[in-house]
Coordinates of C-alpha atoms in Angstrom, one line a residue:
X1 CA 30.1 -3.7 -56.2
X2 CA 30.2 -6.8 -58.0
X3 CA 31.5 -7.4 -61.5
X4 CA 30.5 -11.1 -62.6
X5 CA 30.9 -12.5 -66.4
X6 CA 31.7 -16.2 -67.2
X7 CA 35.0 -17.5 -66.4
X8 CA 36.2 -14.7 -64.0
X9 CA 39.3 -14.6 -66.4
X10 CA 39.0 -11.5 -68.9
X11 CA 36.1 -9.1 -68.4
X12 CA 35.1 -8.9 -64.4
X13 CA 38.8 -9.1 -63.5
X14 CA 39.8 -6.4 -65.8
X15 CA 36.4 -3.9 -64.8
X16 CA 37.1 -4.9 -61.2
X17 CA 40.9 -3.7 -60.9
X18 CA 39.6 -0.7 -63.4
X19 CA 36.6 0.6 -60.8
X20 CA 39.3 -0.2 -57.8
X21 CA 41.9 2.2 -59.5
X22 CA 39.6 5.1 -60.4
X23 CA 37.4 4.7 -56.9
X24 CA 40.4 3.4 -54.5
X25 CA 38.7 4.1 -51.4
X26 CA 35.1 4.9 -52.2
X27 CA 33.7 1.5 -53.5
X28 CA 34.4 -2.0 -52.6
X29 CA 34.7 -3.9 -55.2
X30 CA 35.1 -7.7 -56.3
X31 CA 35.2 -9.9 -59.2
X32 CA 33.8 -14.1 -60.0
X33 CA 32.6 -15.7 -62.6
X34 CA 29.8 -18.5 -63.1
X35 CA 32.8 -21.0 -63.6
X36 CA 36.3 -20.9 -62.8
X37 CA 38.7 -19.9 -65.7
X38 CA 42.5 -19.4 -66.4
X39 CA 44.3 -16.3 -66.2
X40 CA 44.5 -14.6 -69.2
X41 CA 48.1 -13.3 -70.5
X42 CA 46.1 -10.6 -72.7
X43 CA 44.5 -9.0 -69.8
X44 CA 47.5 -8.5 -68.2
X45 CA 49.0 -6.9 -70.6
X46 CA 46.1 -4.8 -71.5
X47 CA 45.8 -3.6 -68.0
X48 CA 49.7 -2.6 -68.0
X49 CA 49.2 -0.7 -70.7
X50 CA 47.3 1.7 -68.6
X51 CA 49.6 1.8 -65.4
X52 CA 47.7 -0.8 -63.6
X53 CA 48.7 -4.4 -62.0
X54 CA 46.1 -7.6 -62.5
X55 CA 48.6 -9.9 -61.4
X56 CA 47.3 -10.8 -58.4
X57 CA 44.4 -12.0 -59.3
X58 CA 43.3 -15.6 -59.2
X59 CA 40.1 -16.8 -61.0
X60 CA 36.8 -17.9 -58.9
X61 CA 33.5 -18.2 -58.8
X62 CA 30.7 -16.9 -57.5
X63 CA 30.4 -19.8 -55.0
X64 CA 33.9 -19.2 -53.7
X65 CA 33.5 -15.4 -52.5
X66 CA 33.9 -14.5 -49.0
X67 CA 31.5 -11.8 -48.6
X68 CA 28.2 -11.8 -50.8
X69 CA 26.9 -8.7 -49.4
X70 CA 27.0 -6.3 -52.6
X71 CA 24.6 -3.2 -53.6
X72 CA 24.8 -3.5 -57.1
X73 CA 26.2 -6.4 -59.6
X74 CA 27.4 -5.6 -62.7
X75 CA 27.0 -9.2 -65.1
X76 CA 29.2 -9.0 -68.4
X77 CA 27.8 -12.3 -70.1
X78 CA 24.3 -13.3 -70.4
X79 CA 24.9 -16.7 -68.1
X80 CA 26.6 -14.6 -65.4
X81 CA 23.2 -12.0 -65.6
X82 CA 20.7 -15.1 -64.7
X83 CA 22.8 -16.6 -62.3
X84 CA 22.7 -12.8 -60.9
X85 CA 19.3 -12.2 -61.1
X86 CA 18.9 -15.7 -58.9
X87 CA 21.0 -13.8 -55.8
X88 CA 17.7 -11.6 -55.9
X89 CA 15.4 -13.5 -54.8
X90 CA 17.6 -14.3 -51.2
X91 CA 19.6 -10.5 -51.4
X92 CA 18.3 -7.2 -51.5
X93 CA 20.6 -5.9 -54.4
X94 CA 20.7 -3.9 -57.7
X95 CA 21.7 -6.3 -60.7
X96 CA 22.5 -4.2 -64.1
X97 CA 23.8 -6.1 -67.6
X98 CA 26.3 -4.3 -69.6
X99 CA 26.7 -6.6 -72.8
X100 CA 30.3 -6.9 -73.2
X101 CA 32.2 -9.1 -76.1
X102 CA 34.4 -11.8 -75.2
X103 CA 37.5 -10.5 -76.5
X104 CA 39.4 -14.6 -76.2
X105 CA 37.1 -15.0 -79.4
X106 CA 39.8 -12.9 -81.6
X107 CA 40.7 -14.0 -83.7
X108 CA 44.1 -13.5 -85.3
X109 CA 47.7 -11.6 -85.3
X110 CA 48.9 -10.8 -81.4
X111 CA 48.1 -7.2 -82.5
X112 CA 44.4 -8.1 -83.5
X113 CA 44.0 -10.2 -80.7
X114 CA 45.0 -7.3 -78.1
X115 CA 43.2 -5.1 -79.8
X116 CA 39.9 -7.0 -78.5
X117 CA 41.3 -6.8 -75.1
X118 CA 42.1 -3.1 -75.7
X119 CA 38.5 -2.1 -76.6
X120 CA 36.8 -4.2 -74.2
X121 CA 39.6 -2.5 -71.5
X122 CA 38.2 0.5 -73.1
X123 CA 34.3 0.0 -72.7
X124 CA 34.4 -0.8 -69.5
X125 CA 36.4 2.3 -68.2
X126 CA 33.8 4.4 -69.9
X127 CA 31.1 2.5 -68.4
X128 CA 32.6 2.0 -65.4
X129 CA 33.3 6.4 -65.1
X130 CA 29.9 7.0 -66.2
X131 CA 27.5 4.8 -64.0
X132 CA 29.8 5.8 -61.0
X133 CA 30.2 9.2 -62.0
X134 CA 33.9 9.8 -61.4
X135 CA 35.5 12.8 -61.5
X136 CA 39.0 13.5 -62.1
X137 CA 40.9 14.7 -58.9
X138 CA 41.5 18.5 -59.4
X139 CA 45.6 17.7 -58.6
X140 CA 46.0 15.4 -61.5

């Protein structure tokens, strides 16, 4: 699986360390953008807040990825869903949009601001558990 949105900074990091937590050794997952961004100080901290480390991460594109072979895409910005939908016509694979804001357009206190972060950390753990249908383990 394949989360891809513009900068590979904010939203495909944050859904790809998400979908690795809740489906550690079911799925492999990565993350790129259509251009190389910046880490993000608000997505680190946003992903902390739920138990879980980005800090390894390090931005890149689409271009840059080892391995292309995915089943399914995931695009999180409408340039990252055409530049998707362009793998298709060389790859056999499933490309889905799920709209998601850009939460570096807050606008803002820092509590305002990570509140953006926080919902979009929130929308794509829903998403993420629904499409994939996860379960929680019967131990915890």
């Amino acid at each position: 699986m394949l989360f891809v949105c513009g900068m590979n900074a904010v939203r495909s990091p944050m859904a790809a360390t998400i979908a690795r937590h809740l489906f550690p050794r079911q799925i492999y997952v990565e993350s790129a953008g259509v251009r190389k961004g910046e880490r993000d100080p608000f997505v680190a901290a946003a992903i902390e807040e739920i138990g879980l480390d980005i800090s390894a991460h390090e931005p890149h594109t689409l271009k840059e990825l080892e391995d292309t072979n995915f089943d399914l895409v995931i695009t999180l910005a409408p340039e990252a869903h055409h530049m998707a939908l362009e793998l298709t016509r060389t790859q056999a694979l499933d490309v889905e949009y799920w709209p998601t804001p850009d939460p570096t357009l807050a606008t803002g206190s820092r509590e305002q601001i990570m509140d953006a972060y926080r919902a979009v950390r929130d929308q794509l753990m829903a998403r993420i558990k629904q499409r994939l249908g996860w379960r929680p383990s019967p131990s915890g």
